[in-house]
Amino acid sequence: MEMQSPAPRRSKYNPFTPPADVDWSMTSPLLADGSNFPCKGYPAGRNVAVIKAGSTFKVQMAGTVFHMGGHCQWSVSYDGGKTFLVLKTVLNNCFTGTGLSIDVPIPKGLPRCEHCVFAWSWINAVGNREFYMNCADVGVISASKGPFTGPSMVVANLPGFPSIPEFPPGQKGHRQSQRDEEPAPGAAAVQRPGRADPAAVAAAGDPAERRRRRRRRKRPVRSREHAVRGPRGVYPVRARRGRRVPVERGDAVRPGHQVLAERQLHYVLLSARAPTPAPPPPPPPPPRPPPPPPHPLPRFPLFFCCFFLSFFSFPHENFIFTFPLRSLAGEGERRGGRILFFLV
């Protein structure tokens, strides 16, 4: 299955996708290692649709492999795909009970956005435990500028996220499939801690079991049925021998069993303002000028020294030489100064 309108990124239905970049496997799920989550790892592109707050947005799906339905969600992201706010959720019978044309209600208080991400996600009922997701670039027209709060998108069957078991055919939705499904190798039937084996529970001819069922129906809140009917569904929690898990009716989990634990809703805060861009990197420092060439040594002092050393070359090792100094004012006048040269 895939989303046809609004056209996802790299889809053949997207008019802004070059032919060389079309993803012809758009109906495939995300990779099992989760490396292309979210949006199959595709970058943002040009807007393909505009969503108006307070109206109904029509989404058209395409495909023929329904996998017996499952859970679908349509969400919007204001931060480039880091967090998704759910606009519409269909549990159990997505596609099989809704068809391929979906009306997504847009809240009136949804803030405006020039470039947002509209996403469709799907947890199939039967088949390999996979997670499907398509993303389209849209804009939001709204008079609201304030923040908006809503439930976050449910992600499953990927590393680091819960794993939802397969819904067996012939049962009524997720609730019945979680209740009576036979255990698979390595993970047994989903049941409340301390409850009997599902095969014994399903035995209709056991009067004692029927009496136990009637007593359980009278328990108001903490029954297994209440956990299954939660808004986010039921998520299995596996544990080793003797390990306790944080559930309402906690008990030591035996090997081959798993405990029902209702997933809590997480809320994300959206703002009408665009995400603050990262500050630009500082400019590189200007290149340092090359060092000046070394100044050539003056030749006059060297010549002067060589001249005097060659002129006053005496056989003595140490000597003192004196001569009168004439004044520059007159040639005939003498001064009393004498210059002493110490040569070593």
mmCIF file of C-alpha atoms in Angstrom:
data_model
loop_
_atom_site.group_PDB
_atom_site.id
_atom_site.type_symbol
_atom_site.label_atom_id
_atom_site.label_comp_id
_atom_site.label_asym_id
_atom_site.label_seq_id
_atom_site.Cartn_x
_atom_site.Cartn_y
_atom_site.Cartn_z
ATOM 1 C CA MET A 1 0.000 0.000 0.000
ATOM 2 C CA GLU A 2 1.046 3.583 -0.595
ATOM 3 C CA MET A 3 -0.285 7.107 -0.359
ATOM 4 C CA GLN A 4 -1.296 8.556 -3.713
ATOM 5 C CA SER A 5 -2.612 11.993 -2.736
ATOM 6 C CA PRO A 6 -0.951 14.007 -1.370
ATOM 7 C CA ALA A 7 1.929 12.619 -3.398
ATOM 8 C CA PRO A 8 4.773 11.340 -1.194
ATOM 9 C CA ARG A 9 8.432 12.121 -1.637
ATOM 10 C CA ARG A 10 10.085 10.239 -4.532
ATOM 11 C CA SER A 11 6.687 8.851 -5.576
ATOM 12 C CA LYS A 12 5.641 8.321 -9.176
ATOM 13 C CA TYR A 13 2.592 10.469 -8.388
ATOM 14 C CA ASN A 14 4.749 13.431 -7.329
ATOM 15 C CA PRO A 15 5.047 15.924 -10.224
ATOM 16 C CA PHE A 16 8.279 17.342 -8.767
ATOM 17 C CA THR A 17 10.135 14.012 -8.717
ATOM 18 C CA PRO A 18 12.610 13.576 -11.598
ATOM 19 C CA PRO A 19 12.114 10.311 -13.497
ATOM 20 C CA ALA A 20 15.547 9.102 -12.455
ATOM 21 C CA ASP A 21 14.692 9.517 -8.741
ATOM 22 C CA VAL A 22 11.322 7.724 -8.687
ATOM 23 C CA ASP A 23 11.046 5.046 -5.998
ATOM 24 C CA TRP A 24 9.278 2.139 -7.677
ATOM 25 C CA SER A 25 9.106 0.253 -4.369
ATOM 26 C CA MET A 26 7.002 2.863 -2.602
ATOM 27 C CA THR A 27 4.602 0.142 -1.408
ATOM 28 C CA SER A 28 7.386 -1.606 0.516
ATOM 29 C CA PRO A 29 7.720 -1.193 4.293
ATOM 30 C CA LEU A 30 10.570 0.531 6.043
ATOM 31 C CA LEU A 31 13.794 -1.410 6.417
ATOM 32 C CA ALA A 32 13.841 -3.918 9.263
ATOM 33 C CA ASP A 33 16.811 -2.192 10.913
ATOM 34 C CA GLY A 34 14.955 1.155 10.985
ATOM 35 C CA SER A 35 17.748 2.977 9.182
ATOM 36 C CA ASN A 36 15.323 4.791 6.838
ATOM 37 C CA PHE A 37 12.872 5.920 9.536
ATOM 38 C CA PRO A 38 11.155 8.314 9.189
ATOM 39 C CA CYS A 39 9.922 8.989 5.658
ATOM 40 C CA LYS A 40 12.144 6.282 4.138
ATOM 41 C CA GLY A 41 15.055 8.626 4.675
ATOM 42 C CA TYR A 42 14.082 10.867 1.742
ATOM 43 C CA PRO A 43 14.857 14.601 2.022
ATOM 44 C CA ALA A 44 12.226 17.315 1.908
ATOM 45 C CA GLY A 45 10.977 18.619 -1.422
ATOM 46 C CA ARG A 46 8.483 21.130 -2.744
ATOM 47 C CA ASN A 47 4.976 21.339 -1.300
ATOM 48 C CA VAL A 48 2.448 19.183 -3.148
ATOM 49 C CA ALA A 49 -0.693 20.206 -1.218
ATOM 50 C CA VAL A 50 -2.117 22.782 1.168
ATOM 51 C CA ILE A 51 -4.039 21.878 4.332
ATOM 52 C CA LYS A 52 -6.607 24.292 5.755
ATOM 53 C CA ALA A 53 -7.199 24.274 9.498
ATOM 54 C CA GLY A 54 -10.772 23.521 10.538
ATOM 55 C CA SER A 55 -11.589 21.603 7.339
ATOM 56 C CA THR A 56 -11.423 18.008 6.121
ATOM 57 C CA PHE A 57 -8.412 16.888 4.147
ATOM 58 C CA LYS A 58 -9.011 14.041 1.686
ATOM 59 C CA VAL A 59 -6.286 11.422 1.389
ATOM 60 C CA GLN A 60 -6.261 8.897 -1.449
ATOM 61 C CA MET A 61 -4.500 5.571 -0.963
ATOM 62 C CA ALA A 62 -3.404 3.115 -3.660
ATOM 63 C CA GLY A 63 -2.658 -0.592 -3.657
ATOM 64 C CA THR A 64 -4.353 -3.959 -3.480
ATOM 65 C CA VAL A 65 -2.480 -5.856 -0.727
ATOM 66 C CA PHE A 66 -4.389 -4.974 2.455
ATOM 67 C CA HIS A 67 -2.822 -7.588 4.777
ATOM 68 C CA MET A 68 -6.251 -8.046 6.430
ATOM 69 C CA GLY A 69 -6.284 -4.429 7.638
ATOM 70 C CA GLY A 70 -4.401 -3.190 10.674
ATOM 71 C CA HIS A 71 -3.731 0.154 12.338
ATOM 72 C CA CYS A 72 -3.313 3.362 10.280
ATOM 73 C CA GLN A 73 -2.457 6.887 11.353
ATOM 74 C CA TRP A 74 -2.210 10.176 9.494
ATOM 75 C CA SER A 75 0.070 12.691 11.176
ATOM 76 C CA VAL A 76 1.761 16.043 10.663
ATOM 77 C CA SER A 77 5.232 17.191 11.691
ATOM 78 C CA TYR A 78 6.408 20.756 12.230
ATOM 79 C CA ASP A 79 10.074 19.978 12.889
ATOM 80 C CA GLY A 80 11.116 18.133 9.760
ATOM 81 C CA GLY A 81 10.054 14.650 10.884
ATOM 82 C CA LYS A 82 11.461 14.510 14.410
ATOM 83 C CA THR A 83 8.018 14.435 16.065
ATOM 84 C CA PHE A 84 4.630 13.658 14.527
ATOM 85 C CA LEU A 85 1.212 14.768 15.807
ATOM 86 C CA VAL A 86 -1.640 12.385 14.969
ATOM 87 C CA LEU A 87 -4.639 13.834 13.124
ATOM 88 C CA LYS A 88 -6.590 10.611 12.496
ATOM 89 C CA THR A 89 -6.312 6.993 13.684
ATOM 90 C CA VAL A 90 -8.019 3.880 12.290
ATOM 91 C CA LEU A 91 -7.640 0.744 14.424
ATOM 92 C CA ASN A 92 -7.955 -2.878 13.328
ATOM 93 C CA ASN A 93 -9.715 -2.489 9.967
ATOM 94 C CA CYS A 94 -7.684 0.043 8.013
ATOM 95 C CA PHE A 95 -8.480 -0.292 4.265
ATOM 96 C CA THR A 96 -10.792 -3.274 4.846
ATOM 97 C CA GLY A 97 -13.419 -1.127 6.556
ATOM 98 C CA THR A 98 -12.567 2.355 5.338
ATOM 99 C CA GLY A 99 -11.704 1.918 1.667
ATOM 100 C CA LEU A 100 -8.940 3.795 -0.083
ATOM 101 C CA SER A 101 -10.387 7.303 0.302
ATOM 102 C CA ILE A 102 -9.830 8.696 3.796
ATOM 103 C CA ASP A 103 -11.186 11.960 5.212
ATOM 104 C CA VAL A 104 -8.728 13.388 7.737
ATOM 105 C CA PRO A 105 -10.213 16.071 10.023
ATOM 106 C CA ILE A 106 -7.879 19.031 10.502
ATOM 107 C CA PRO A 107 -8.186 20.730 13.915
ATOM 108 C CA LYS A 108 -9.114 24.383 13.853
ATOM 109 C CA GLY A 109 -6.314 25.269 16.243
ATOM 110 C CA LEU A 110 -3.586 23.666 14.152
ATOM 111 C CA PRO A 111 -0.974 26.417 13.672
ATOM 112 C CA ARG A 112 0.023 27.622 10.265
ATOM 113 C CA CYS A 113 3.114 26.313 8.576
ATOM 114 C CA GLU A 114 4.798 27.093 5.292
ATOM 115 C CA HIS A 115 6.537 23.730 4.990
ATOM 116 C CA CYS A 116 5.386 20.744 7.054
ATOM 117 C CA VAL A 117 5.467 16.958 6.699
ATOM 118 C CA PHE A 118 2.228 14.998 6.265
ATOM 119 C CA ALA A 119 2.751 11.301 7.014
ATOM 120 C CA TRP A 120 0.787 8.075 6.685
ATOM 121 C CA SER A 121 1.854 5.098 8.836
ATOM 122 C CA TRP A 122 0.495 1.551 8.874
ATOM 123 C CA ILE A 123 0.936 -1.520 11.090
ATOM 124 C CA ASN A 124 -0.357 -4.452 9.043
ATOM 125 C CA ALA A 125 -2.637 -7.056 10.632
ATOM 126 C CA VAL A 126 -1.135 -10.221 9.128
ATOM 127 C CA GLY A 127 2.142 -11.054 7.465
ATOM 128 C CA ASN A 128 5.643 -10.101 8.445
ATOM 129 C CA ARG A 129 5.771 -7.677 11.344
ATOM 130 C CA GLU A 130 6.579 -4.487 9.478
ATOM 131 C CA PHE A 131 6.013 -0.750 9.600
ATOM 132 C CA TYR A 132 4.904 1.214 6.532
ATOM 133 C CA MET A 133 5.309 4.969 6.136
ATOM 134 C CA ASN A 134 4.996 7.603 3.385
ATOM 135 C CA CYS A 135 5.667 11.328 3.771
ATOM 136 C CA ALA A 136 4.460 14.280 1.693
ATOM 137 C CA ASP A 137 5.471 17.937 1.905
ATOM 138 C CA VAL A 138 2.521 20.245 2.565
ATOM 139 C CA GLY A 139 1.671 23.701 3.846
ATOM 140 C CA VAL A 140 -0.878 24.594 6.529
ATOM 141 C CA ILE A 141 -3.176 27.624 6.262
ATOM 142 C CA SER A 142 -4.467 28.733 9.647
ATOM 143 C CA ALA A 143 -5.273 31.842 11.630
ATOM 144 C CA SER A 144 -3.816 30.285 14.764
ATOM 145 C CA LYS A 145 -0.317 31.213 15.800
ATOM 146 C CA GLY A 146 -0.204 29.597 19.215
ATOM 147 C CA PRO A 147 1.031 26.140 20.203
ATOM 148 C CA PHE A 148 -1.015 22.989 19.614
ATOM 149 C CA THR A 149 -0.970 19.726 21.562
ATOM 150 C CA GLY A 150 -1.981 16.234 20.493
ATOM 151 C CA PRO A 151 -1.010 12.541 20.614
ATOM 152 C CA SER A 152 2.206 11.413 19.003
ATOM 153 C CA MET A 153 2.474 8.817 16.253
ATOM 154 C CA VAL A 154 2.761 5.156 17.265
ATOM 155 C CA VAL A 155 5.835 3.397 15.879
ATOM 156 C CA ALA A 156 6.141 -0.391 16.110
ATOM 157 C CA ASN A 157 8.008 -3.391 14.719
ATOM 158 C CA LEU A 158 11.270 -1.454 14.444
ATOM 159 C CA PRO A 159 14.394 -1.687 16.624
ATOM 160 C CA GLY A 160 13.887 0.262 19.838
ATOM 161 C CA PHE A 161 10.072 0.275 19.504
ATOM 162 C CA PRO A 162 7.336 -2.164 20.640
ATOM 163 C CA SER A 163 6.480 -5.193 18.521
ATOM 164 C CA ILE A 164 2.802 -5.872 17.786
ATOM 165 C CA PRO A 165 1.972 -9.538 17.086
ATOM 166 C CA GLU A 166 0.097 -10.688 14.023
ATOM 167 C CA PHE A 167 -3.716 -10.489 14.039
ATOM 168 C CA PRO A 168 -5.032 -13.994 13.213
ATOM 169 C CA PRO A 169 -7.689 -14.099 10.457
ATOM 170 C CA GLY A 170 -11.272 -14.798 11.436
ATOM 171 C CA GLN A 171 -11.066 -12.901 14.708
ATOM 172 C CA LYS A 172 -12.640 -9.578 15.501
ATOM 173 C CA GLY A 173 -9.904 -7.019 15.496
ATOM 174 C CA HIS A 174 -6.879 -6.604 17.670
ATOM 175 C CA ARG A 175 -8.663 -7.363 20.929
ATOM 176 C CA GLN A 176 -9.710 -10.912 20.059
ATOM 177 C CA SER A 177 -6.419 -11.690 18.341
ATOM 178 C CA GLN A 178 -4.465 -10.743 21.433
ATOM 179 C CA ARG A 179 -6.831 -12.720 23.654
ATOM 180 C CA ASP A 180 -6.904 -16.148 21.984
ATOM 181 C CA GLU A 181 -3.776 -16.304 19.854
ATOM 182 C CA GLU A 182 -1.695 -19.421 20.366
ATOM 183 C CA PRO A 183 1.890 -18.799 21.501
ATOM 184 C CA ALA A 184 4.598 -18.614 18.885
ATOM 185 C CA PRO A 185 8.045 -20.149 19.462
ATOM 186 C CA GLY A 186 9.887 -18.029 22.007
ATOM 187 C CA ALA A 187 6.801 -16.014 23.001
ATOM 188 C CA ALA A 188 3.648 -17.600 24.385
ATOM 189 C CA ALA A 189 0.055 -16.451 24.461
ATOM 190 C CA VAL A 190 -0.741 -12.911 25.537
ATOM 191 C CA GLN A 191 -2.482 -13.129 28.894
ATOM 192 C CA ARG A 192 -2.836 -11.438 32.230
ATOM 193 C CA PRO A 193 -0.303 -12.583 34.838
ATOM 194 C CA GLY A 194 -1.592 -15.537 36.784
ATOM 195 C CA ARG A 195 -4.310 -16.443 34.281
ATOM 196 C CA ALA A 196 -4.705 -19.994 32.992
ATOM 197 C CA ASP A 197 -3.491 -21.189 29.626
ATOM 198 C CA PRO A 198 -5.501 -19.787 26.647
ATOM 199 C CA ALA A 199 -6.392 -23.302 25.549
ATOM 200 C CA ALA A 200 -8.046 -23.917 28.902
ATOM 201 C CA VAL A 201 -9.726 -20.518 28.819
ATOM 202 C CA ALA A 202 -11.159 -21.259 25.386
ATOM 203 C CA ALA A 203 -12.653 -24.541 26.566
ATOM 204 C CA ALA A 204 -16.342 -23.707 26.509
ATOM 205 C CA GLY A 205 -17.362 -26.934 28.191
ATOM 206 C CA ASP A 206 -15.634 -26.152 31.490
ATOM 207 C CA PRO A 207 -18.263 -24.856 33.991
ATOM 208 C CA ALA A 208 -15.624 -23.716 36.442
ATOM 209 C CA GLU A 209 -13.978 -21.637 33.759
ATOM 210 C CA ARG A 210 -17.316 -20.045 32.872
ATOM 211 C CA ARG A 211 -17.825 -19.089 36.507
ATOM 212 C CA ARG A 212 -14.343 -17.597 36.616
ATOM 213 C CA ARG A 213 -15.156 -15.594 33.483
ATOM 214 C CA ARG A 214 -18.324 -14.197 35.072
ATOM 215 C CA ARG A 215 -16.387 -13.145 38.156
ATOM 216 C CA ARG A 216 -13.762 -11.450 36.010
ATOM 217 C CA ARG A 217 -16.406 -9.453 34.121
ATOM 218 C CA LYS A 218 -17.511 -7.885 37.404
ATOM 219 C CA ARG A 219 -14.069 -6.499 38.087
ATOM 220 C CA PRO A 220 -14.349 -2.867 37.008
ATOM 221 C CA VAL A 221 -11.059 -1.543 35.722
ATOM 222 C CA ARG A 222 -8.048 -3.780 36.002
ATOM 223 C CA SER A 223 -9.200 -6.551 33.695
ATOM 224 C CA ARG A 224 -7.388 -7.731 30.601
ATOM 225 C CA GLU A 225 -10.249 -6.557 28.398
ATOM 226 C CA HIS A 226 -9.767 -2.982 29.587
ATOM 227 C CA ALA A 227 -6.095 -3.070 28.686
ATOM 228 C CA VAL A 228 -6.895 -4.419 25.214
ATOM 229 C CA ARG A 229 -9.461 -1.675 24.561
ATOM 230 C CA GLY A 230 -6.937 1.075 25.233
ATOM 231 C CA PRO A 231 -6.663 3.896 22.682
ATOM 232 C CA ARG A 232 -3.188 2.831 21.610
ATOM 233 C CA GLY A 233 -3.824 -0.917 21.627
ATOM 234 C CA VAL A 234 -1.896 -3.586 23.509
ATOM 235 C CA TYR A 235 1.827 -4.079 23.450
ATOM 236 C CA PRO A 236 3.606 -7.265 24.620
ATOM 237 C CA VAL A 237 6.374 -7.074 27.188
ATOM 238 C CA ARG A 238 8.760 -10.021 27.311
ATOM 239 C CA ALA A 239 10.704 -10.902 30.436
ATOM 240 C CA ARG A 240 13.057 -13.587 31.652
ATOM 241 C CA ARG A 241 12.370 -16.094 34.395
ATOM 242 C CA GLY A 242 11.566 -14.447 37.712
ATOM 243 C CA ARG A 243 11.842 -10.899 36.380
ATOM 244 C CA ARG A 244 9.085 -8.440 37.269
ATOM 245 C CA VAL A 245 7.715 -5.894 34.847
ATOM 246 C CA PRO A 246 5.893 -2.619 35.679
ATOM 247 C CA VAL A 247 2.265 -3.526 34.926
ATOM 248 C CA GLU A 248 -0.939 -2.829 36.842
ATOM 249 C CA ARG A 249 -1.403 -6.374 38.131
ATOM 250 C CA GLY A 250 2.291 -7.185 38.257
ATOM 251 C CA ASP A 251 3.371 -10.755 38.849
ATOM 252 C CA ALA A 252 6.471 -12.794 38.123
ATOM 253 C CA VAL A 253 6.449 -13.581 34.414
ATOM 254 C CA ARG A 254 6.927 -17.242 33.625
ATOM 255 C CA PRO A 255 8.998 -18.336 30.616
ATOM 256 C CA GLY A 256 6.924 -18.587 27.480
ATOM 257 C CA HIS A 257 4.473 -15.913 28.610
ATOM 258 C CA GLN A 258 4.204 -12.208 28.087
ATOM 259 C CA VAL A 259 2.269 -9.499 29.862
ATOM 260 C CA LEU A 260 -0.179 -6.961 28.465
ATOM 261 C CA ALA A 261 0.830 -3.411 29.182
ATOM 262 C CA GLU A 262 -1.104 -0.460 27.799
ATOM 263 C CA ARG A 263 1.116 2.070 26.064
ATOM 264 C CA GLN A 264 0.742 5.592 27.450
ATOM 265 C CA LEU A 265 0.044 8.553 25.206
ATOM 266 C CA HIS A 266 2.954 10.877 24.619
ATOM 267 C CA TYR A 267 2.222 14.472 23.685
ATOM 268 C CA VAL A 268 4.305 16.815 21.634
ATOM 269 C CA LEU A 269 4.146 20.596 21.608
ATOM 270 C CA LEU A 270 3.966 22.246 18.216
ATOM 271 C CA SER A 271 4.698 25.884 17.545
ATOM 272 C CA ALA A 272 3.577 28.023 14.629
ATOM 273 C CA ARG A 273 7.044 29.334 14.207
ATOM 274 C CA ALA A 274 9.480 27.497 12.053
ATOM 275 C CA PRO A 275 12.260 25.593 13.828
ATOM 276 C CA THR A 276 15.225 27.715 14.738
ATOM 277 C CA PRO A 277 17.926 27.065 12.162
ATOM 278 C CA ALA A 278 21.326 26.088 13.379
ATOM 279 C CA PRO A 279 23.758 29.016 13.556
ATOM 280 C CA PRO A 280 26.043 29.218 10.546
ATOM 281 C CA PRO A 281 29.586 28.048 11.133
ATOM 282 C CA PRO A 282 32.090 30.824 11.834
ATOM 283 C CA PRO A 283 33.999 32.025 8.788
ATOM 284 C CA PRO A 284 37.473 30.602 8.427
ATOM 285 C CA PRO A 285 40.253 32.875 9.663
ATOM 286 C CA PRO A 286 41.970 34.915 6.949
ATOM 287 C CA PRO A 287 45.211 33.416 5.705
ATOM 288 C CA ARG A 288 48.271 34.754 7.366
ATOM 289 C CA PRO A 289 50.557 36.828 5.147
ATOM 290 C CA PRO A 290 53.864 35.186 4.341
ATOM 291 C CA PRO A 291 56.720 36.295 6.563
ATOM 292 C CA PRO A 292 58.889 39.049 5.059
ATOM 293 C CA PRO A 293 62.167 37.935 3.534
ATOM 294 C CA PRO A 294 65.157 38.305 5.825
ATOM 295 C CA HIS A 295 66.807 41.686 5.549
ATOM 296 C CA PRO A 296 70.200 41.422 3.830
ATOM 297 C CA LEU A 297 73.134 42.179 6.035
ATOM 298 C CA PRO A 298 74.766 45.536 5.288
ATOM 299 C CA ARG A 299 77.980 45.130 3.419
ATOM 300 C CA PHE A 300 79.708 48.244 4.714
ATOM 301 C CA PRO A 301 80.321 47.072 8.310
ATOM 302 C CA LEU A 302 81.653 43.747 7.047
ATOM 303 C CA PHE A 303 83.951 45.488 4.534
ATOM 304 C CA PHE A 304 85.056 47.980 7.196
ATOM 305 C CA CYS A 305 86.003 45.229 9.623
ATOM 306 C CA CYS A 306 87.829 43.239 6.978
ATOM 307 C CA PHE A 307 89.760 46.337 5.916
ATOM 308 C CA PHE A 308 90.982 47.140 9.394
ATOM 309 C CA LEU A 309 91.817 43.531 10.180
ATOM 310 C CA SER A 310 93.913 43.261 7.021
ATOM 311 C CA PHE A 311 95.550 46.670 7.469
ATOM 312 C CA PHE A 312 96.566 46.223 11.093
ATOM 313 C CA SER A 313 97.892 42.694 10.867
ATOM 314 C CA PHE A 314 100.806 42.582 13.300
ATOM 315 C CA PRO A 315 102.665 39.535 14.546
ATOM 316 C CA HIS A 316 101.602 40.321 18.123
ATOM 317 C CA GLU A 317 98.569 38.508 19.411
ATOM 318 C CA ASN A 318 97.245 41.468 21.463
ATOM 319 C CA PHE A 319 98.069 45.097 20.807
ATOM 320 C CA ILE A 320 96.744 48.660 21.179
ATOM 321 C CA PHE A 321 96.925 51.104 18.306
ATOM 322 C CA THR A 322 96.345 54.888 18.618
ATOM 323 C CA PHE A 323 96.216 57.645 16.067
ATOM 324 C CA PRO A 324 95.055 61.315 16.238
ATOM 325 C CA LEU A 325 91.507 62.219 15.206
ATOM 326 C CA ARG A 326 91.188 65.322 13.043
ATOM 327 C CA SER A 327 88.200 67.563 13.308
ATOM 328 C CA LEU A 328 85.710 67.841 10.472
ATOM 329 C CA ALA A 329 85.607 71.654 10.843
ATOM 330 C CA GLY A 330 89.213 72.284 9.884
ATOM 331 C CA GLU A 331 92.003 70.172 8.644
ATOM 332 C CA GLY A 332 94.730 71.864 10.721
ATOM 333 C CA GLU A 333 92.998 71.696 14.102
ATOM 334 C CA ARG A 334 93.672 68.753 16.306
ATOM 335 C CA ARG A 335 91.488 67.285 18.917
ATOM 336 C CA GLY A 336 92.561 65.577 22.040
ATOM 337 C CA GLY A 337 90.601 62.446 21.411
ATOM 338 C CA ARG A 338 92.172 59.249 20.396
ATOM 339 C CA ILE A 339 90.562 56.048 19.212
ATOM 340 C CA LEU A 340 91.624 52.814 20.786
ATOM 341 C CA PHE A 341 91.287 49.596 18.878
ATOM 342 C CA PHE A 342 91.360 46.383 20.812
ATOM 343 C CA LEU A 343 92.015 43.504 18.526
ATOM 344 C CA VAL A 344 92.060 39.930 19.689
#
